[in-house]
Tab-separated table of C-alpha atoms and ligand atoms in Angstrom:
chain	number	residue	atom	x	y	z
S	174	MET	CA	-0.728	-1.832	-16.028
S	175	ALA	CA	-0.517	-2.498	-12.366
S	176	ASN	CA	0.515	-0.104	-9.320
S	177	VAL	CA	1.833	-1.330	-6.596
S	178	VAL	CA	1.276	-0.226	-2.961
S	179	VAL	CA	4.218	-1.697	-0.533
S	180	VAL	CA	3.269	-1.879	3.210
S	181	GLY	CA	4.663	-2.918	6.372
S	182	ALA	CA	2.711	-6.029	7.902
S	183	GLN	CA	4.031	-5.540	11.485
S	184	TRP	CA	5.536	-3.105	13.697
S	185	GLY	CA	7.640	-1.794	10.957
S	186	ASP	CA	11.371	-2.675	9.940
S	187	GLU	CA	10.309	-5.302	7.962
S	188	GLY	CA	12.694	-4.654	5.294
S	189	LYS	CA	10.375	-2.416	3.051
S	190	GLY	CA	13.260	-0.480	1.851
S	191	LYS	CA	14.851	-3.294	0.362
S	192	LEU	CA	11.850	-4.131	-1.328
S	193	VAL	CA	10.801	-1.285	-2.601
S	194	ASP	CA	14.549	-0.599	-3.853
S	195	TRP	CA	14.210	-3.915	-5.810
S	196	LEU	CA	10.878	-3.347	-7.122
S	197	SER	CA	11.527	0.163	-8.367
S	198	GLU	CA	13.197	-1.559	-11.368
S	199	ARG	CA	10.259	-2.370	-12.860
S	200	ALA	CA	8.335	1.164	-11.507
S	201	ASP	CA	8.614	4.736	-13.257
S	202	VAL	CA	7.562	6.439	-10.107
S	203	ILE	CA	8.125	5.787	-6.379
S	204	ALA	CA	5.821	7.674	-4.226
S	205	ARG	CA	5.994	8.240	-0.092
S	206	PHE	CA	2.228	8.921	0.912
S	207	GLN	CA	2.306	8.767	4.713
S	208	GLY	CA	4.899	9.228	8.000
S	209	GLY	CA	7.739	11.050	8.091
S	210	HIS	CA	11.584	10.876	9.065
S	211	ASN	CA	10.674	8.392	11.609
S	212	ALA	CA	11.116	5.971	9.056
S	213	GLY	CA	14.470	4.283	8.842
S	214	HIS	CA	14.847	2.270	5.595
S	215	THR	CA	18.366	0.156	4.761
S	216	LEU	CA	19.588	-0.412	1.415
S	217	VAL	CA	22.511	-2.801	0.424
S	218	ILE	CA	23.579	-2.595	-2.966
S	219	GLY	CA	26.935	-4.400	-3.875
S	220	GLY	CA	27.785	-3.707	-0.380
S	221	GLN	CA	27.367	-0.369	-0.403
S	222	VAL	CA	25.034	0.718	2.421
S	223	TYR	CA	22.191	3.845	1.927
S	224	LYS	CA	20.219	4.895	4.663
S	225	LEU	CA	17.072	6.952	4.091
S	226	ASN	CA	14.457	8.752	6.264
S	227	ALA	CA	12.456	11.053	4.355
S	228	LEU	CA	13.608	10.545	0.789
S	229	PRO	CA	11.758	7.630	-1.147
S	230	SER	CA	13.790	4.159	-1.580
S	231	GLY	CA	13.480	4.718	-5.378
S	232	VAL	CA	16.248	7.491	-5.501
S	233	VAL	CA	18.843	5.297	-5.227
S	234	ARG	CA	18.325	3.611	-8.473
S	235	GLY	CA	18.465	6.570	-10.905
S	236	GLY	CA	16.369	7.349	-13.761
S	237	LYS	CA	13.085	7.293	-11.530
S	238	LEU	CA	10.748	9.847	-10.172
S	239	SER	CA	10.497	9.781	-6.794
S	240	VAL	CA	7.673	11.799	-5.052
S	241	ILE	CA	7.164	13.018	-1.429
S	242	GLY	CA	3.390	12.956	-1.087
S	243	ASN	CA	1.045	15.211	0.473
S	244	GLY	CA	0.278	12.447	3.325
S	245	VAL	CA	3.711	13.102	4.793
S	246	VAL	CA	5.014	15.197	7.309
S	247	LEU	CA	8.199	17.132	5.960
S	248	ASP	CA	11.184	18.387	8.143
S	249	PRO	CA	12.753	20.602	5.257
S	250	TRP	CA	16.147	20.691	7.608
S	251	HIS	CA	16.360	16.973	7.970
S	252	LEU	CA	15.514	16.368	4.067
S	253	VAL	CA	17.606	18.747	2.954
S	254	ASN	CA	20.625	16.955	5.297
S	255	GLU	CA	19.407	13.750	3.805
S	256	ILE	CA	19.692	14.923	-0.014
S	257	ALA	CA	23.344	16.169	0.716
S	258	LYS	CA	24.173	12.696	2.671
S	259	ILE	CA	23.232	10.780	-0.188
S	260	ARG	CA	24.680	12.936	-2.893
S	261	GLU	CA	27.992	12.005	-1.300
S	262	GLN	CA	27.341	8.335	-1.901
S	263	GLY	CA	26.909	9.183	-5.562
S	264	VAL	CA	23.170	9.335	-6.230
S	265	GLU	CA	22.120	12.356	-8.229
S	266	ILE	CA	18.768	14.359	-7.125
S	267	SER	CA	17.369	17.296	-8.524
S	268	PRO	CA	13.736	18.388	-9.441
S	269	GLU	CA	13.690	16.298	-12.325
S	270	THR	CA	14.194	13.160	-10.026
S	271	LEU	CA	12.183	14.420	-6.661
S	272	MET	CA	8.833	16.273	-6.274
S	273	ILE	CA	7.305	17.350	-3.162
S	274	ALA	CA	3.358	17.792	-3.149
S	275	GLU	CA	3.176	21.836	-2.457
S	276	ASN	CA	0.239	20.989	0.352
S	277	THR	CA	2.936	18.610	2.426
S	278	PRO	CA	3.037	19.879	5.983
S	279	LEU	CA	6.109	20.910	7.420
S	280	ILE	CA	7.762	19.657	10.847
S	281	LEU	CA	9.045	22.595	12.633
S	282	PRO	CA	11.510	22.426	15.444
S	283	PHE	CA	8.860	23.004	18.297
S	284	HIS	CA	6.950	19.928	17.176
S	285	GLY	CA	10.328	18.010	17.864
S	286	GLU	CA	10.586	19.814	21.190
S	287	LEU	CA	7.090	19.251	22.139
S	288	ASP	CA	7.248	15.445	21.080
S	289	ARG	CA	10.364	15.034	23.642
S	290	ALA	CA	9.288	16.976	26.283
S	291	ARG	CA	5.906	15.127	26.639
S	292	GLU	CA	7.729	12.024	26.558
S	293	GLU	CA	10.004	12.839	29.042
S	294	ALA	CA	6.956	13.979	31.261
S	295	ALA	CA	5.085	10.981	30.585
S	296	SER	CA	4.690	8.178	33.641
S	297	LYS	CA	5.603	4.628	33.382
S	298	GLY	CA	2.737	3.327	31.155
S	299	THR	CA	1.906	6.248	29.322
S	300	LYS	CA	5.249	6.823	27.373
S	301	ILE	CA	4.954	5.731	23.893
S	302	GLY	CA	8.435	5.430	22.843
S	303	THR	CA	8.019	7.791	19.825
S	304	THR	CA	11.400	8.351	17.919
S	305	GLY	CA	11.477	12.205	19.134
S	306	ARG	CA	10.826	13.579	15.753
S	307	GLY	CA	7.888	15.779	16.033
S	308	ILE	CA	5.718	13.374	13.907
S	309	GLY	CA	2.862	13.314	16.229
S	310	PRO	CA	2.755	17.240	16.608
S	311	ALA	CA	3.126	17.892	13.150
S	312	TYR	CA	-0.008	15.649	12.175
S	313	GLU	CA	-1.836	17.327	15.187
S	314	ASP	CA	-1.431	20.714	13.507
S	315	LYS	CA	-2.185	19.181	10.293
S	316	VAL	CA	-5.558	18.361	11.465
S	317	GLY	CA	-6.004	21.215	13.967
S	318	ARG	CA	-5.620	23.525	10.855
S	319	ARG	CA	-2.417	25.586	11.797
S	320	CYS	CA	0.367	24.073	9.827
S	321	VAL	CA	2.878	25.446	7.502
S	322	ARG	CA	2.791	23.929	4.818
S	323	VAL	CA	5.177	23.687	1.461
S	324	ALA	CA	3.487	26.359	-0.769
S	325	ASP	CA	3.042	28.699	2.151
S	326	LEU	CA	7.342	28.965	1.901
S	327	ALA	CA	6.855	30.874	-1.418
S	328	ASP	CA	5.060	34.055	0.064
S	329	GLU	CA	6.508	35.654	3.277
S	330	ALA	CA	3.331	37.510	4.043
S	331	THR	CA	1.355	33.929	4.212
S	332	LEU	CA	4.579	32.419	5.930
S	333	ILE	CA	4.274	35.111	8.717
S	334	ALA	CA	0.824	34.654	9.136
S	335	ARG	CA	0.869	30.772	9.305
S	336	VAL	CA	3.604	30.774	11.854
S	337	ASP	CA	1.760	33.314	13.892
S	338	ARG	CA	-1.291	30.939	13.987
S	339	ALA	CA	0.742	28.223	14.948
S	340	LEU	CA	2.466	30.128	17.511
S	341	GLN	CA	-1.202	31.299	19.084
S	342	HIS	CA	-1.680	27.367	19.927
S	343	HIS	CA	2.117	26.313	20.634
S	344	ASP	CA	3.032	29.006	22.970
S	345	PRO	CA	0.451	28.600	25.741
S	346	LEU	CA	1.015	24.732	25.383
S	347	ARG	CA	4.921	25.343	26.316
S	348	LYS	CA	4.283	27.211	29.188
S	349	GLY	CA	1.949	24.632	30.464
S	350	LEU	CA	4.967	22.545	29.808
S	351	GLY	CA	7.702	24.619	31.346
S	352	ILE	CA	9.564	25.226	27.869
S	353	GLU	CA	10.416	29.046	26.911
S	354	PRO	CA	8.092	30.552	24.005
S	355	ILE	CA	9.008	30.170	20.637
S	356	ASP	CA	11.496	32.797	19.086
S	357	ARG	CA	9.142	34.141	16.590
S	358	THR	CA	11.800	36.149	14.620
S	359	ALA	CA	14.143	33.409	14.370
S	360	LEU	CA	11.878	30.992	13.567
S	361	ILE	CA	10.878	33.076	10.368
S	362	GLU	CA	14.125	33.769	9.266
S	363	LYS	CA	15.256	29.690	9.434
S	364	LEU	CA	12.093	29.263	7.229
S	365	LYS	CA	13.038	31.842	5.100
S	366	GLU	CA	16.549	30.436	4.410
S	367	ILE	CA	15.571	27.283	3.909
S	368	ALA	CA	12.614	28.003	1.316
S	369	PRO	CA	14.876	28.349	-1.724
S	370	GLN	CA	16.180	24.788	-0.977
S	371	ILE	CA	13.092	23.321	-0.887
S	372	LEU	CA	10.862	25.061	-3.437
S	373	PRO	CA	12.358	23.862	-6.440
S	374	PHE	CA	11.247	20.747	-5.841
S	375	ALA	CA	7.646	21.521	-5.082
S	376	ALA	CA	5.112	20.569	-7.499
S	377	PRO	CA	1.575	19.906	-7.765
S	378	VAL	CA	1.741	16.117	-7.384
S	379	TRP	CA	-1.771	14.757	-7.753
S	380	LYS	CA	-1.569	16.503	-11.237
S	381	VAL	CA	1.629	15.181	-12.189
S	382	LEU	CA	0.940	11.498	-11.032
S	383	THR	CA	-2.491	11.626	-12.860
S	384	GLU	CA	-0.827	12.843	-16.085
S	385	LYS	CA	1.904	10.048	-15.421
S	386	ARG	CA	-1.103	7.640	-15.039
S	387	LYS	CA	-2.478	8.438	-18.477
S	388	ALA	CA	0.666	7.907	-20.092
S	389	GLY	CA	0.469	4.610	-18.951
S	390	LYS	CA	3.545	4.767	-16.414
S	391	ARG	CA	3.745	2.393	-13.236
S	392	ILE	CA	3.378	3.908	-9.736
S	393	LEU	CA	5.361	2.030	-6.670
S	394	PHE	CA	3.806	3.657	-3.710
S	395	GLU	CA	6.074	3.074	-0.814
S	396	GLY	CA	4.773	2.779	2.651
S	397	ALA	CA	6.416	3.569	5.829
S	398	GLN	CA	6.144	2.145	9.749
S	399	GLY	CA	3.975	-0.719	9.919
S	400	ALA	CA	0.033	-1.381	9.751
S	401	LEU	CA	0.506	-2.194	13.540
S	402	LEU	CA	1.377	1.566	14.187
S	403	ASP	CA	-1.646	2.671	12.116
S	404	ILE	CA	-3.266	5.352	13.754
S	405	ASP	CA	-6.774	3.387	13.574
S	406	PHE	CA	-6.171	-0.313	13.235
S	407	GLY	CA	-2.615	-0.082	15.538
S	408	THR	CA	-2.038	-1.256	18.999
S	409	TYR	CA	-3.388	2.356	20.132
S	410	PRO	CA	-2.226	4.799	21.517
S	411	PHE	CA	1.206	2.980	21.105
S	412	VAL	CA	1.357	3.633	17.616
S	413	THR	CA	2.316	6.536	15.266
S	414	SER	CA	0.398	9.737	14.116
S	415	SER	CA	-0.652	8.622	10.644
S	416	ASN	CA	-2.729	5.861	8.394
S	417	VAL	CA	-0.223	3.356	7.577
S	418	ILE	CA	-2.409	1.244	5.974
S	419	ALA	CA	-2.747	0.661	2.102
S	420	GLY	CA	-6.068	2.882	2.002
S	421	GLN	CA	-3.793	5.921	2.696
S	422	ALA	CA	-1.721	5.355	-0.483
S	423	ALA	CA	-4.372	7.312	-3.028
S	424	THR	CA	-5.178	10.276	-0.108
S	425	GLY	CA	-1.552	10.386	0.482
S	426	VAL	CA	-0.598	11.568	-2.945
S	427	GLY	CA	-4.010	12.748	-4.398
S	428	LEU	CA	-5.342	9.691	-6.430
S	429	GLY	CA	-8.648	8.176	-6.166
S	430	PRO	CA	-8.695	4.399	-5.083
S	431	ASN	CA	-8.716	2.986	-8.234
S	432	ALA	CA	-5.038	4.152	-8.833
S	433	VAL	CA	-4.286	0.921	-6.299
S	434	ASP	CA	-3.989	-2.721	-8.405
S	435	TYR	CA	-1.805	-4.689	-6.039
S	436	VAL	CA	-1.216	-4.437	-2.660
S	437	LEU	CA	2.369	-6.235	-1.125
S	438	GLY	CA	2.842	-6.807	2.408
S	439	ILE	CA	6.279	-6.962	3.589
S	440	VAL	CA	6.386	-9.476	6.580
S	441	LYS	CA	9.596	-10.352	8.993
S	442	ALA	CA	9.692	-13.927	9.073
S	443	TYR	CA	9.418	-13.741	12.899
S	444	THR	CA	8.398	-10.201	14.901
S	445	THR	CA	10.035	-7.163	16.343
S	446	ARG	CA	9.015	-3.826	17.843
S	447	VAL	CA	10.646	-0.644	18.915
S	448	GLY	CA	9.202	1.806	21.369
S	449	GLU	CA	6.544	0.725	23.946
S	450	GLY	CA	3.275	-1.016	23.746
S	451	PRO	CA	1.950	-4.777	23.687
S	452	PHE	CA	3.423	-7.599	21.879
S	453	PRO	CA	1.964	-10.770	22.379
S	454	THR	CA	4.767	-13.138	21.004
S	455	GLU	CA	7.638	-11.107	22.574
S	456	LEU	CA	10.167	-13.393	23.818
S	457	ASP	CA	12.222	-11.751	26.973
S	458	ASP	CA	14.853	-14.316	26.913
S	459	GLU	CA	17.918	-16.247	25.089
S	460	THR	CA	15.925	-17.244	22.005
S	461	GLY	CA	14.734	-13.474	21.844
S	462	ASN	CA	18.053	-11.993	22.195
S	463	ARG	CA	19.268	-14.667	19.508
S	464	LEU	CA	16.833	-13.227	17.229
S	465	GLY	CA	17.671	-9.640	17.916
S	466	THR	CA	21.753	-10.464	17.395
S	467	ARG	CA	21.287	-12.659	14.433
S	468	GLY	CA	19.332	-9.850	12.853
S	469	HIS	CA	20.833	-7.127	13.501
S	470	GLU	CA	17.604	-5.699	15.336
S	471	PHE	CA	18.794	-2.215	16.394
S	472	GLY	CA	16.684	0.862	15.161
S	473	THR	CA	17.794	2.942	12.058
S	474	VAL	CA	16.611	6.027	13.308
S	475	THR	CA	17.229	5.819	17.163
S	476	GLY	CA	19.891	3.151	17.474
S	477	ARG	CA	17.476	1.347	20.292
S	478	LYS	CA	17.646	-2.469	20.455
S	479	ARG	CA	14.594	-3.615	18.854
S	480	ARG	CA	12.192	-6.227	20.802
S	481	CYS	CA	11.705	-9.636	19.089
S	482	GLY	CA	9.426	-12.664	19.369
S	483	TRP	CA	7.860	-15.570	17.210
S	484	PHE	CA	6.323	-15.109	14.127
S	485	ASP	CA	2.339	-13.971	14.934
S	486	ALA	CA	0.336	-15.014	12.335
S	487	ALA	CA	-3.229	-14.065	13.954
S	488	LEU	CA	-1.818	-10.134	13.539
S	489	VAL	CA	-0.298	-10.351	10.042
S	490	ARG	CA	-3.692	-11.921	9.125
S	491	GLN	CA	-5.516	-9.145	10.473
S	492	THR	CA	-3.001	-6.652	8.596
S	493	ALA	CA	-3.302	-8.395	5.564
S	494	ALA	CA	-7.298	-7.802	5.711
S	495	THR	CA	-7.080	-4.222	6.898
S	496	SER	CA	-4.441	-3.480	3.991
S	497	GLY	CA	-5.805	-5.825	1.569
S	498	MET	CA	-3.066	-7.593	0.614
S	499	LYS	CA	-2.641	-9.534	-2.657
S	500	GLY	CA	0.554	-11.126	-1.608
S	501	ILE	CA	3.306	-10.887	0.842
S	502	ALA	CA	7.253	-10.325	0.675
S	503	LEU	CA	8.640	-12.627	3.510
S	504	THR	CA	11.989	-11.196	4.869
S	505	LYS	CA	14.642	-12.435	6.822
S	506	LEU	CA	14.151	-16.085	6.483
S	507	ASP	CA	17.592	-16.496	7.051
S	508	VAL	CA	17.896	-14.982	10.481
S	509	LEU	CA	15.934	-18.370	11.628
S	510	ASP	CA	18.642	-20.588	10.164
S	511	GLY	CA	20.191	-22.754	13.084
S	512	PHE	CA	16.764	-22.737	14.993
S	513	GLU	CA	15.753	-26.497	15.978
S	514	THR	CA	11.906	-25.574	16.679
S	515	LEU	CA	10.191	-22.515	15.673
S	516	LYS	CA	6.729	-21.301	16.954
S	517	ILE	CA	4.301	-19.507	15.040
S	518	CYS	CA	1.409	-17.886	16.888
S	519	THR	CA	-1.825	-18.579	15.610
S	520	GLY	CA	-4.481	-16.638	17.778
S	521	TYR	CA	-4.736	-15.843	21.186
S	522	GLU	CA	-6.571	-17.679	24.525
S	523	LEU	CA	-8.783	-14.901	26.244
S	524	ASP	CA	-10.806	-16.125	29.391
S	525	GLY	CA	-10.752	-19.839	28.396
S	526	GLU	CA	-12.023	-19.382	24.874
S	527	VAL	CA	-9.677	-19.223	21.665
S	528	VAL	CA	-9.810	-15.935	19.280
S	529	ASP	CA	-8.220	-15.389	15.890
S	530	TYR	CA	-7.634	-11.808	16.171
S	531	LEU	CA	-6.226	-9.202	18.868
S	532	PRO	CA	-8.950	-7.484	20.398
S	533	THR	CA	-8.968	-3.815	20.426
S	534	ALA	CA	-9.595	-3.113	24.216
S	535	ALA	CA	-6.381	-2.591	25.907
S	536	GLU	CA	-7.467	-4.527	29.115
S	537	ALA	CA	-8.485	-7.594	26.577
S	538	GLN	CA	-5.267	-7.396	25.007
S	539	ALA	CA	-3.290	-7.458	28.232
S	540	ARG	CA	-5.574	-11.067	29.101
S	541	CYS	CA	-4.544	-12.824	25.985
S	542	THR	CA	-2.214	-15.541	25.782
S	543	PRO	CA	-0.602	-16.627	22.155
S	544	VAL	CA	-1.377	-19.999	21.360
S	545	TYR	CA	1.224	-21.503	19.380
S	546	GLU	CA	1.989	-24.125	17.038
S	547	GLU	CA	5.841	-25.566	17.194
S	548	LEU	CA	7.612	-26.435	13.743
S	549	GLU	CA	10.454	-28.123	12.885
S	550	GLY	CA	13.644	-25.746	12.232
S	551	TRP	CA	16.579	-26.484	9.717
S	552	SER	CA	20.192	-26.205	10.039
S	553	GLU	CA	21.218	-25.280	6.834
S	554	SER	CA	21.943	-22.003	5.342
S	555	THR	CA	19.455	-19.914	3.326
S	556	GLU	CA	21.362	-17.008	3.589
S	557	GLY	CA	21.742	-15.458	0.002
S	558	ALA	CA	19.466	-18.202	-1.580
S	559	ARG	CA	18.118	-16.837	-5.015
S	560	SER	CA	16.003	-19.392	-5.739
S	561	TRP	CA	13.601	-21.646	-4.097
S	562	ALA	CA	15.403	-25.134	-4.931
S	563	GLU	CA	18.244	-23.996	-2.476
S	564	LEU	CA	15.362	-23.915	0.353
S	565	PRO	CA	15.949	-26.722	2.664
S	566	ALA	CA	12.261	-28.834	2.949
S	567	ALA	CA	11.892	-27.345	6.809
S	568	ALA	CA	11.926	-23.693	5.607
S	569	ILE	CA	9.353	-24.130	2.536
S	570	LYS	CA	7.106	-25.992	5.444
S	571	TYR	CA	7.563	-22.966	7.374
S	572	VAL	CA	6.403	-20.548	4.596
S	573	ARG	CA	4.035	-22.531	3.186
S	574	ARG	CA	2.355	-22.527	6.540
S	575	ILE	CA	2.624	-18.890	6.897
S	576	GLU	CA	0.829	-18.386	3.806
S	577	GLU	CA	-2.005	-20.818	5.024
S	578	LEU	CA	-2.846	-18.988	8.311
S	579	ILE	CA	-2.747	-15.681	7.021
S	580	ASP	CA	-4.338	-16.161	4.021
S	581	CYS	CA	-2.286	-14.902	1.523
S	582	PRO	CA	0.424	-15.785	-0.810
S	583	VAL	CA	4.072	-15.262	-0.850
S	584	ALA	CA	5.053	-13.287	-3.993
S	585	LEU	CA	8.772	-12.676	-3.141
S	586	LEU	CA	11.079	-14.286	-0.470
S	587	SER	CA	14.273	-12.349	0.722
S	588	THR	CA	17.411	-14.087	2.193
S	589	SER	CA	19.849	-11.178	3.066
S	590	PRO	CA	20.107	-7.421	3.246
S	591	GLU	CA	21.480	-7.478	-0.505
S	592	ARG	CA	19.387	-6.279	-3.300
S	593	ASP	CA	19.907	-9.156	-5.413
S	594	ASP	CA	19.302	-12.120	-2.694
S	595	THR	CA	15.799	-11.826	-3.462
S	596	ILE	CA	13.466	-14.892	-5.071
S	597	LEU	CA	10.779	-13.751	-7.097
S	598	VAL	CA	7.692	-15.974	-7.078
S	599	THR	CA	4.849	-14.111	-8.645
S	600	ASP	CA	5.609	-10.495	-10.228
S	601	PRO	CA	3.402	-7.770	-8.531
S	602	PHE	CA	3.616	-5.573	-11.309
S	603	ALA	CA	2.342	-8.281	-13.572
S	604	ASP	CA	-0.319	-9.870	-11.677
M	824	LIG	P1	12.133	-1.128	6.533
M	824	LIG	O1	12.156	0.011	7.804
M	824	LIG	O2	11.198	-1.724	6.953
M	824	LIG	O3	12.735	-0.336	5.480
M	824	LIG	O4	13.328	-2.134	7.283
M	824	LIG	P2	14.831	-1.723	8.009
M	824	LIG	O5	15.796	-1.089	6.807
M	824	LIG	O6	14.683	-0.313	9.031
M	824	LIG	O7	15.262	-3.073	8.577
M	824	LIG	C1	15.186	-4.269	7.813
M	824	LIG	C2	16.868	-4.810	8.126
M	824	LIG	O8	17.154	-5.904	7.609
M	824	LIG	C3	17.672	-3.734	7.094
M	824	LIG	O9	18.945	-3.653	7.868
M	824	LIG	C4	17.988	-4.573	5.758
M	824	LIG	O10	19.150	-4.344	5.458
M	824	LIG	C5	18.010	-6.148	6.756
M	824	LIG	N1	17.396	-7.130	5.435
M	824	LIG	C6	16.253	-6.653	4.653
M	824	LIG	N2	16.039	-7.917	4.294
M	824	LIG	C7	16.747	-8.882	4.682
M	824	LIG	C8	17.062	-10.383	4.866
M	824	LIG	O11	16.087	-11.007	4.059
M	824	LIG	N3	17.693	-10.943	5.637
M	824	LIG	C9	18.559	-10.155	6.505
M	824	LIG	N4	19.473	-10.841	6.856
M	824	LIG	N5	18.491	-8.749	6.387
M	824	LIG	C10	17.537	-8.474	5.779
M	825	LIG	P1	10.044	2.363	9.677
M	825	LIG	O1	9.448	2.887	8.103
M	825	LIG	C1	9.692	0.951	13.461
M	825	LIG	C2	7.383	3.534	15.984
M	825	LIG	C3	8.252	4.392	17.620
M	825	LIG	C4	7.276	4.197	18.435
M	825	LIG	C5	6.096	4.703	17.460
M	825	LIG	C6	5.602	6.108	17.390
M	825	LIG	O2	11.594	2.288	9.622
M	825	LIG	O3	9.564	0.920	9.436
M	825	LIG	P2	6.416	8.199	16.291
M	825	LIG	O4	7.815	8.868	16.329
M	825	LIG	O5	5.968	7.833	14.564
M	825	LIG	O6	5.356	9.315	17.006
M	825	LIG	O7	6.825	6.745	17.281
M	825	LIG	O8	6.181	4.336	16.362
M	825	LIG	N1	7.776	3.782	14.920
M	825	LIG	C7	8.407	2.669	14.198
M	825	LIG	N2	9.001	1.794	14.617
M	825	LIG	N3	9.686	1.534	12.260
M	825	LIG	C8	9.458	3.017	11.749
M	825	LIG	O9	9.564	2.912	10.670
M	825	LIG	C9	9.081	3.536	13.106
M	825	LIG	N4	8.408	4.725	12.841
M	825	LIG	C10	7.902	5.078	14.016
M	825	LIG	O10	9.479	3.881	17.822
M	825	LIG	O11	6.801	3.295	19.000
M	826	LIG	MG1	13.200	0.717	9.559
């Protein structure tokens, strides 16, 4: 009985939401294990569009248990709004279908304020281009042992003590940035007000999941962001503040590493990135614009235009290794329809030598130029293809070359935003 981890293999927005929704039919539990409402996952089911940030993408299917694990940072006000919006679309959400780990750290309003103030104050070259949603500051407080966690909402005295501990750190910091001190009374009141809307979902997730495993239930771990935004293995410091790679799945819900059987990387057939930071295959030209227009590459969270470029096999080979991917789901192949030729980056030229991975040092990264190989494009449409036989030979060649270069096979292929426009090659749950 396999448990599957879905992880983004590039800089996010690879189509994780669509794939998690598709795979959730085969799972009993869908669990988020890191990130927060910086994630934006779009699901299209029978023409209906669902946009999710903090809620696991399994909620839409119904009859499944969705879990927000301790590895996530949670904005309780955002969650309550998101639940209300998704309920309006006819999705049922109750404590039977949604559980939040009691030890999940909360994102409080001053985290977002700090995130945005730092970005505004940043000079050129140091701005990260965050979503401004307080993700970084909330994770800092978690590691700094001054977070308010979900369980703290249940007891007023504890809640006040936790808030005071956080304020002791944040007020001097805000003063330095020219922001007024936090209104302590208003914040405590706000937290007391939201508590009854969050606490019914609070549960010892580690224990619930342990019992589910014993009962033979299948867990689908849903990653947010992408492995190149990982705090350790991403393009630091232009990264998010959590471990994104698959190893985090177990820690982020409170299970041991043997809970993970199959790691599925979600890989876009080209490359995109939102925010600042290195992007070796970026195309700042007509071809880049064409990818962005055909792929509707605008961020769901901030509405920003995503930067676009050719497929970078060197980077995906790297993330396939750091997440231990057993297979990939290749998405948005249809966006490449009609390109005469396509390029794939296979490595980088650095000081006259070819290297097969992106070096860690920023100054070395800046001196890297991509080494490309060119492949023939196809003029036929692959949009909505539901079988391998519907794909033009050149498209199959492109997919096969990607498999070879990243040293990982294609398990699924996605050919449109719609749930059912998906080709299954190998079932990750059965493998
Ligand atoms: P996530 O953050 O990884 O869940 O990805 P997003 O939802 O932010 O971005 C992926 C976008 O591509 C969404 O708008 C999806 O509806 C869309 N999408 C997913 N798979 C495909 C595909 O195979 N083809 C096309 N054209 N669009 C897709
Ligand atoms: P999904 O789950 C794409 C990027 C931001 C910024 C950097 C740090 O939809 O793939 P943060 O607010 O996390 O401190 O911002 O990370 N980023 C994402 N980019 N998709 C995401 O999520 C992202 N979540 C964060 O744009 O560059
Ligand atoms: Mg997204």
